[in-house]
CSV table of C-alpha atoms and ligand atoms in Angstrom, one decimal:
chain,number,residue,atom,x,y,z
A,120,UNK,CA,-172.2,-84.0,30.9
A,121,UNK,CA,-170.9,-80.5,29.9
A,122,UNK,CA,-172.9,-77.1,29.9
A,123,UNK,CA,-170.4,-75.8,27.8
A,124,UNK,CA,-171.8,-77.1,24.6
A,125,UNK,CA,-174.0,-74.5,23.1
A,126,UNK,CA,-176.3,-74.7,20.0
A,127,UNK,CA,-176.3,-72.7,17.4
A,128,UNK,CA,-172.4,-73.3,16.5
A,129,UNK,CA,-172.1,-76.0,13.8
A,130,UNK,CA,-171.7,-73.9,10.5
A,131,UNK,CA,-170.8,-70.5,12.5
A,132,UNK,CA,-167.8,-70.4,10.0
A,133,UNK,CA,-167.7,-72.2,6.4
A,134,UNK,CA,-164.5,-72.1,4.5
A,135,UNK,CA,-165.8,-72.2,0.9
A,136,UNK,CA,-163.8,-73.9,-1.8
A,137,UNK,CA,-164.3,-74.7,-5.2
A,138,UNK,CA,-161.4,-77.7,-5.8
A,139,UNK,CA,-159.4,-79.3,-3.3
A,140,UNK,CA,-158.2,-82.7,-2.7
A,141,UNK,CA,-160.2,-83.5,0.0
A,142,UNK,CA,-161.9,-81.6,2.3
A,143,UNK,CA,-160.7,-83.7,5.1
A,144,UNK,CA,-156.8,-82.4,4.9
A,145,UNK,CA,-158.0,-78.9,4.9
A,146,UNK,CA,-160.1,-79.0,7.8
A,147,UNK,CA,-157.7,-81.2,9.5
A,148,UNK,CA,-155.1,-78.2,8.8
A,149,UNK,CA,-157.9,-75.8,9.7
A,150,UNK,CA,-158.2,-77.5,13.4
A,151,UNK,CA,-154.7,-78.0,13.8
A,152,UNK,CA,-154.4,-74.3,13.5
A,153,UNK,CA,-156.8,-73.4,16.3
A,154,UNK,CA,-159.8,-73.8,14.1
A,155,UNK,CA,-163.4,-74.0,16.3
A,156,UNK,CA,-166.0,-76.6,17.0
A,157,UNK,CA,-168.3,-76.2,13.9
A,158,UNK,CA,-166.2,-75.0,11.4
A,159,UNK,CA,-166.7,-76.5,8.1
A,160,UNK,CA,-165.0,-77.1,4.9
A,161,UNK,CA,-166.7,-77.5,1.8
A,162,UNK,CA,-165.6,-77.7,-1.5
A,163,UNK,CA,-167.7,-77.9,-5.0
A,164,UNK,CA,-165.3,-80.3,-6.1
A,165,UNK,CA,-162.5,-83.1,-5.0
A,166,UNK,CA,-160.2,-84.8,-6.8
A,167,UNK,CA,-158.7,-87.2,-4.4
A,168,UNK,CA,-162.2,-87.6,-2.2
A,169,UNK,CA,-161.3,-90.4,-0.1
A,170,UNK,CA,-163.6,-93.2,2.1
A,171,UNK,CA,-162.4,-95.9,4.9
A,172,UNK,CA,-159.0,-97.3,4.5
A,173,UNK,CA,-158.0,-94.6,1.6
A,174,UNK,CA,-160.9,-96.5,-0.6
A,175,UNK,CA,-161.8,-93.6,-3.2
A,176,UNK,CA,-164.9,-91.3,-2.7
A,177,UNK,CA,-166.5,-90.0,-6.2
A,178,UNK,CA,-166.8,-86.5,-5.6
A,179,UNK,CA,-167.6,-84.4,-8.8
A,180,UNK,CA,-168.6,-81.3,-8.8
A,181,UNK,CA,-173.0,-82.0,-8.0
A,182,UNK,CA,-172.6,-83.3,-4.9
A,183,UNK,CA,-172.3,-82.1,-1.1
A,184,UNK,CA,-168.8,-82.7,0.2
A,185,UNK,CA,-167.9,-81.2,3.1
A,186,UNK,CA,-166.3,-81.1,6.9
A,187,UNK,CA,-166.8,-80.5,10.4
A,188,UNK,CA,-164.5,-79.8,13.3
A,189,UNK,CA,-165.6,-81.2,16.3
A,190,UNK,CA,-163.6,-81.2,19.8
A,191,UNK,CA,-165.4,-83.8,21.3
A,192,UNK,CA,-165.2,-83.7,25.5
A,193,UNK,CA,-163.6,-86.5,26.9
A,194,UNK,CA,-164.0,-88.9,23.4
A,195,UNK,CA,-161.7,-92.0,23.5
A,196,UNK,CA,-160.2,-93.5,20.4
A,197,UNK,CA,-162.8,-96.4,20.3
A,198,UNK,CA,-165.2,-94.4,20.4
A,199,UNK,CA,-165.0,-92.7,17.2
A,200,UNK,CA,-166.7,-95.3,15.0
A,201,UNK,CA,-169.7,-94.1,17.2
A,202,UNK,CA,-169.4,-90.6,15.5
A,203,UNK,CA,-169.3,-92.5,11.7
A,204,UNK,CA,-172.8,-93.8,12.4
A,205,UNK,CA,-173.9,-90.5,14.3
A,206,UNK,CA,-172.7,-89.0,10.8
A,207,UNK,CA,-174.7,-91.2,8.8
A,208,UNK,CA,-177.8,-90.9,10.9
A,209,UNK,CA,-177.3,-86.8,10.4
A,210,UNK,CA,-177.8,-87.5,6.6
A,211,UNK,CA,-180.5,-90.2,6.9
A,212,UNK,CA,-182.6,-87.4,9.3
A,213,UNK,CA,-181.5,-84.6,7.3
A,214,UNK,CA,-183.1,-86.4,4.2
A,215,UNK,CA,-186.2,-87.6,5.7
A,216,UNK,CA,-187.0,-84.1,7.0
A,217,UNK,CA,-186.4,-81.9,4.1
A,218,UNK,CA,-188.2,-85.0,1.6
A,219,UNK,CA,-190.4,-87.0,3.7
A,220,UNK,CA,-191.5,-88.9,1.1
A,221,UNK,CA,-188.3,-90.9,1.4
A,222,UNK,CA,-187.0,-93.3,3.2
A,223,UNK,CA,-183.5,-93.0,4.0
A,224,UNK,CA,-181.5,-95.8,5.9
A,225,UNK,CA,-178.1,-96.5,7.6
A,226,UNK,CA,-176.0,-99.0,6.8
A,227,UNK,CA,-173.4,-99.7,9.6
A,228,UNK,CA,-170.7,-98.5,10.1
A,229,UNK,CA,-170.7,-95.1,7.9
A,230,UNK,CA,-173.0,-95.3,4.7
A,231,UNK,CA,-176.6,-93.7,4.6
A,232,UNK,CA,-178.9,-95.3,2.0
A,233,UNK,CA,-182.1,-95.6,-0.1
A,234,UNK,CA,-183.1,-99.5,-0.9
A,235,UNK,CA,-179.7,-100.8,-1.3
A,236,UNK,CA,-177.8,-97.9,-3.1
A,237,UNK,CA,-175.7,-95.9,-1.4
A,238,UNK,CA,-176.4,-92.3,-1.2
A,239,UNK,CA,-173.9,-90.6,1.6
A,240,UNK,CA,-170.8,-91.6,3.5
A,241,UNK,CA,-168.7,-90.7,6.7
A,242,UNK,CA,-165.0,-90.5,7.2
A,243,UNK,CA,-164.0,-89.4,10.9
A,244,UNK,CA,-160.2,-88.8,11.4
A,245,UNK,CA,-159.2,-87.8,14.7
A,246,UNK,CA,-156.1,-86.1,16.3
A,247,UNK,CA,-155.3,-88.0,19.8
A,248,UNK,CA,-153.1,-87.9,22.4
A,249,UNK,CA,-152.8,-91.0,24.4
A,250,UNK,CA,-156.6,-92.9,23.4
A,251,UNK,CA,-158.1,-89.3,23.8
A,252,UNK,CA,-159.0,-87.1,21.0
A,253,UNK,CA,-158.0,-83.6,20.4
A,254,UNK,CA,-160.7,-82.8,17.7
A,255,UNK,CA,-162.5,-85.3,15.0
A,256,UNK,CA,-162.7,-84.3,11.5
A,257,UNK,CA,-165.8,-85.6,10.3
A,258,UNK,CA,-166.0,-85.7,6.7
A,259,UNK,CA,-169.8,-86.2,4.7
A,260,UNK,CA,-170.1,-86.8,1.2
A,261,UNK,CA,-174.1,-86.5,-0.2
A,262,UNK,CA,-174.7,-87.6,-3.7
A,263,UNK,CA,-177.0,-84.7,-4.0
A,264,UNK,CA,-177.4,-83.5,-7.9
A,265,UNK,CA,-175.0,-86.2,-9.1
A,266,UNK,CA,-176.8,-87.6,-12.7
A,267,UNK,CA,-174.4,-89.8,-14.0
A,268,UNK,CA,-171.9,-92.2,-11.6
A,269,UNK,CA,-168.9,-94.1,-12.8
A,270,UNK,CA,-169.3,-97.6,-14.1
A,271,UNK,CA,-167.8,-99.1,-11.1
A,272,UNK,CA,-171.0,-97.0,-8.9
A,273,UNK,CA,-174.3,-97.4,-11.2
A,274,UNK,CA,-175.5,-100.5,-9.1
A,275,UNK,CA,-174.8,-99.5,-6.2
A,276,UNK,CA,-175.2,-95.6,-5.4
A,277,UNK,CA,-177.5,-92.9,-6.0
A,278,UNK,CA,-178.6,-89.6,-5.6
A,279,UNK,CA,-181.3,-87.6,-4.2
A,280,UNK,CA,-181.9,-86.1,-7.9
A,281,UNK,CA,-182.1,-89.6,-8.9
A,282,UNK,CA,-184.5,-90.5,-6.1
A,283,UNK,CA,-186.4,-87.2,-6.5
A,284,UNK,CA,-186.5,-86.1,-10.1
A,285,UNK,CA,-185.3,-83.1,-9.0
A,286,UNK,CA,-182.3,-81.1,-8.0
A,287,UNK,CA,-181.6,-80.2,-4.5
A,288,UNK,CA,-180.8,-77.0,-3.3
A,289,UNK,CA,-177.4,-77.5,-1.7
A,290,UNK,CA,-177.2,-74.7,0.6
A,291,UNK,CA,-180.4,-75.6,2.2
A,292,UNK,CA,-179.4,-79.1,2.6
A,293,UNK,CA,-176.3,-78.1,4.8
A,294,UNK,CA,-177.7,-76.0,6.6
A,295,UNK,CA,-180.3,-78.6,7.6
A,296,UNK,CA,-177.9,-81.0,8.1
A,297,UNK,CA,-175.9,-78.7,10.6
A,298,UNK,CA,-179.0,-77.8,12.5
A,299,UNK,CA,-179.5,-81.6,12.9
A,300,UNK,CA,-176.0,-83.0,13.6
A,301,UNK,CA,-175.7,-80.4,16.2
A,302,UNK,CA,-179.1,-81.3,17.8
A,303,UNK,CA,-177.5,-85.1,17.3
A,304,UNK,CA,-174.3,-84.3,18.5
A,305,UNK,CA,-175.6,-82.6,22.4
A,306,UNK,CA,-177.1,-85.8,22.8
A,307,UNK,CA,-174.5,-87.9,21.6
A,308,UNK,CA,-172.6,-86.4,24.2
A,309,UNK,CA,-174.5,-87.1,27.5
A,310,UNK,CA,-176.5,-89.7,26.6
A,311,UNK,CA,-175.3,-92.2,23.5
A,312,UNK,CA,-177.5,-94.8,24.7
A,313,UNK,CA,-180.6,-92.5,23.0
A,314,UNK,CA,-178.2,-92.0,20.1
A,315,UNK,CA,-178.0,-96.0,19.5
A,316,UNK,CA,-182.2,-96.0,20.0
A,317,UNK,CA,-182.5,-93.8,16.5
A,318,UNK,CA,-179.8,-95.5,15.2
A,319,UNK,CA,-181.6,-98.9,15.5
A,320,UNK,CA,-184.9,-97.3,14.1
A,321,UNK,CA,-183.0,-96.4,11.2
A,322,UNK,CA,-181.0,-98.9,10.7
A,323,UNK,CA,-180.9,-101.3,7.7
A,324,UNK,CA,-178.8,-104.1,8.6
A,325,UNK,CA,-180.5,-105.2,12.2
A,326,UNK,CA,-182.4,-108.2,12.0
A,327,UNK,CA,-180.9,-109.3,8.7
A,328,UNK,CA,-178.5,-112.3,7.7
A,329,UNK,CA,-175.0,-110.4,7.1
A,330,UNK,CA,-171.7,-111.3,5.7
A,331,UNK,CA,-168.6,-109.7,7.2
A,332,UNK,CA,-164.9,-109.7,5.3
A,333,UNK,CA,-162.5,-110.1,8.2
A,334,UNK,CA,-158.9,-110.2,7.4
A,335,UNK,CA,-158.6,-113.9,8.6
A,336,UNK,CA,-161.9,-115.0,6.3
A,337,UNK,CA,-165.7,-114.2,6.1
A,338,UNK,CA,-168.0,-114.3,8.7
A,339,UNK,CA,-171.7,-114.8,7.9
A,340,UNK,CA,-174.8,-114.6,10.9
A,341,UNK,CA,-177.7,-112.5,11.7
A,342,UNK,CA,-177.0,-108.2,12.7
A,343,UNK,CA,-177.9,-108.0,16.3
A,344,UNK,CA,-177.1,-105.1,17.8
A,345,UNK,CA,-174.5,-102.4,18.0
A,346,UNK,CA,-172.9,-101.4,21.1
A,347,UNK,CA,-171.6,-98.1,23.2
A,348,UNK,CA,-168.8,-97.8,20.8
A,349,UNK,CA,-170.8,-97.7,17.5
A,350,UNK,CA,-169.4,-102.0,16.8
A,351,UNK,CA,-172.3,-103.8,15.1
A,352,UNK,CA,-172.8,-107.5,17.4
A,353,UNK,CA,-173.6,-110.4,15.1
A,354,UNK,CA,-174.9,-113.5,16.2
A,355,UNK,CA,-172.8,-116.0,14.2
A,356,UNK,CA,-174.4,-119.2,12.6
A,357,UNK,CA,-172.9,-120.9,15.4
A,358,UNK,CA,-174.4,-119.4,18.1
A,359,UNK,CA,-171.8,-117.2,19.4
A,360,UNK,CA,-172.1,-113.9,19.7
A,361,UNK,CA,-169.3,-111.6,18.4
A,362,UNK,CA,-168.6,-107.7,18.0
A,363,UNK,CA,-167.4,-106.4,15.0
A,364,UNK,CA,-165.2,-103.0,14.7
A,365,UNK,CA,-165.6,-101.1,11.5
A,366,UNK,CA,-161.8,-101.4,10.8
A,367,UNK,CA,-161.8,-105.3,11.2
A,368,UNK,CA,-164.5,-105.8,9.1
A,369,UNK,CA,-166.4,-105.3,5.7
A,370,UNK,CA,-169.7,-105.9,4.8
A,371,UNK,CA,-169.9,-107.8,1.9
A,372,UNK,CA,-173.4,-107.1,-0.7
B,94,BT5,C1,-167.1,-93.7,2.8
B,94,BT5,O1,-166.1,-94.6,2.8
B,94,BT5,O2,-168.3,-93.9,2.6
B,94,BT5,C2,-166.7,-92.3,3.3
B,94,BT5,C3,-167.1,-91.2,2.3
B,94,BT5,C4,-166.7,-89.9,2.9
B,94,BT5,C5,-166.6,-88.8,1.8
B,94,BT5,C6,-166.4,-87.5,2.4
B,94,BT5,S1,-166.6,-86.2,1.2
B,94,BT5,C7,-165.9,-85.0,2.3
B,94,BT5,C8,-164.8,-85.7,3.0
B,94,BT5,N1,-163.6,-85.6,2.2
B,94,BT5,C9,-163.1,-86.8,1.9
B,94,BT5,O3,-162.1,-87.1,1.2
B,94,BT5,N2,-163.9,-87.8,2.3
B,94,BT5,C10,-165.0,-87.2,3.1
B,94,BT5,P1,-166.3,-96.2,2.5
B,94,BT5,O4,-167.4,-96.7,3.4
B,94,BT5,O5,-165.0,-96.8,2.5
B,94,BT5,O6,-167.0,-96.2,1.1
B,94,BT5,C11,-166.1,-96.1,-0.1
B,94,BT5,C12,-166.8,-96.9,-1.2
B,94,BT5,O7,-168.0,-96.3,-1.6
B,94,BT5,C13,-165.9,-96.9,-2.4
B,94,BT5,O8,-165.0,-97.9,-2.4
B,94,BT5,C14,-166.9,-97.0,-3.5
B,94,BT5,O9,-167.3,-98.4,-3.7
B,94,BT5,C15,-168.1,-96.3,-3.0
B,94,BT5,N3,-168.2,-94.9,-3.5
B,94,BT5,C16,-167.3,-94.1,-3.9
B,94,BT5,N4,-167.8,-92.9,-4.2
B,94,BT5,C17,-169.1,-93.0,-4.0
B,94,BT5,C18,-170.2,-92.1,-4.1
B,94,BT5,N5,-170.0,-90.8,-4.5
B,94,BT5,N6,-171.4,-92.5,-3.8
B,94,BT5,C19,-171.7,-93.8,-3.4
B,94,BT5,N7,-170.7,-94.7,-3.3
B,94,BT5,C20,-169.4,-94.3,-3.5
């Protein structure tokens, strides 16, 4: 436990922008250079948004897309996918609070959705030395006032205007969502095991029948659990129990 965490910081500086590539390289840059706990990035627009394993994130100019520089105390390597889901459940709370008449899900390891669409995503990248890291970059991307999606995205993502019928103010909604993630983030820090309790309640996965991609095949069995490390533990047809990393696997919809 550390008492030199202190609230109040997440959002003490934002770097505004209106086009970049990707918010991620410039916060990276920005904590590379000394930059603080809390400082965020955001942009209007990006043109090379980017999700897990350089997948593309649509990021038009509508939408929230933004990043955080964390320097996490004592944080291994394996423990970063923990701060993906702790992302997602930032959005999911942040959504429920400021419109409580939805009911906003995550989907493990980094997506935060409404029914089955997805509606916000995480992308940590960290700086480490040895398996510690130096700071996380924790990129969020919320489909906020985004009407129209491409082709490839109309089955299968949304946005709060969509859910709503009305735009979202998208100052309010980051400022929100950095008052929660900090609140999230103390916690996270001394006591993860409360972390995976919300995480559970919000969860839209646990309970249900899943289907993994693994490099070596698909796995199919029933979402358990996750564990101290943000994994998701599925119970496999056959009985066996097994833990799934977010970079081995894929969930398949
Ligand atoms: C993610 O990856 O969900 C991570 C998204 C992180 C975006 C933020 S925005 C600020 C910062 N800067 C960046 O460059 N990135 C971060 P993943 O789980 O791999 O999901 C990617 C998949 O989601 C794509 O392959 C598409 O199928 C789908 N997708 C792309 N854009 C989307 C969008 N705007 N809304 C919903 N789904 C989308």
């Amino acid at each position: 436990m550390s008492d030199t965490l202190r609230t109040g910081t997440f959002g003490h500086r934002i770097h505004h922008y209106s086009r970049v590539a990707s918010t991620n390289d410039i916060a990276y840059k920005v904590a590379l250079e000394g930059g603080e706990e809390g400082e965020v990035v955001v942009a209007e627009e990006q043109t090379q948004g980017r999700g897990r394993g350089n997948h593309y994130w649509f990021s038009p100019s509508g939408g929230l897309w933004f990043s955080l520089v964390l320097r996490p105390q004592e944080i291994l390597l394996s423990e970063i996918p923990a701060l993906n889901l702790l992302g997602a459940l930032g959005i999911a709370i942040t959504c429920g609070k400021l419109f409580p008449r939805l009911s906003p899900q995550i989907r493990w390891p980094n997506d935060t959705v409404m029914g089955d669409r997805k509606v916000g995503g995480v992308l940590c990248r960290a700086k480490c030395k040895k398996d510690k890291a130096i700071f996380v970059v924790m990129g969020i991307g919320v489909n906020l006032n985004i009407e129209d999606f491409l082709p490839s995205l109309c089955y299968t993502a949304t946005s709060l205007r969509k859910e709503l019928g009305h735009t979202v103010e998208k100052e309010a909604f980051l400022q929100t969502f950095l008052e929660e993630m900090e609140e999230l983030y103390v916690i996270f820090q001394r006591n993860f095991s409360s972390i995976l309790e919300k995480a559970r309640l919000f969860s839209s996965l646990l309970g249900k029948q899943v289907t993994v991609q693994m490099r070596q095949g698909e796995i199919k069995g029933l979402a358990q659990d996750f564990d101290e490390e943000g994994n998701l533990i599925v119970r496999l047809e056959s009985g066996i129990q097994t833990r799934i990393t977010p970079e081995e696997g894929y969930l398949k919809f």
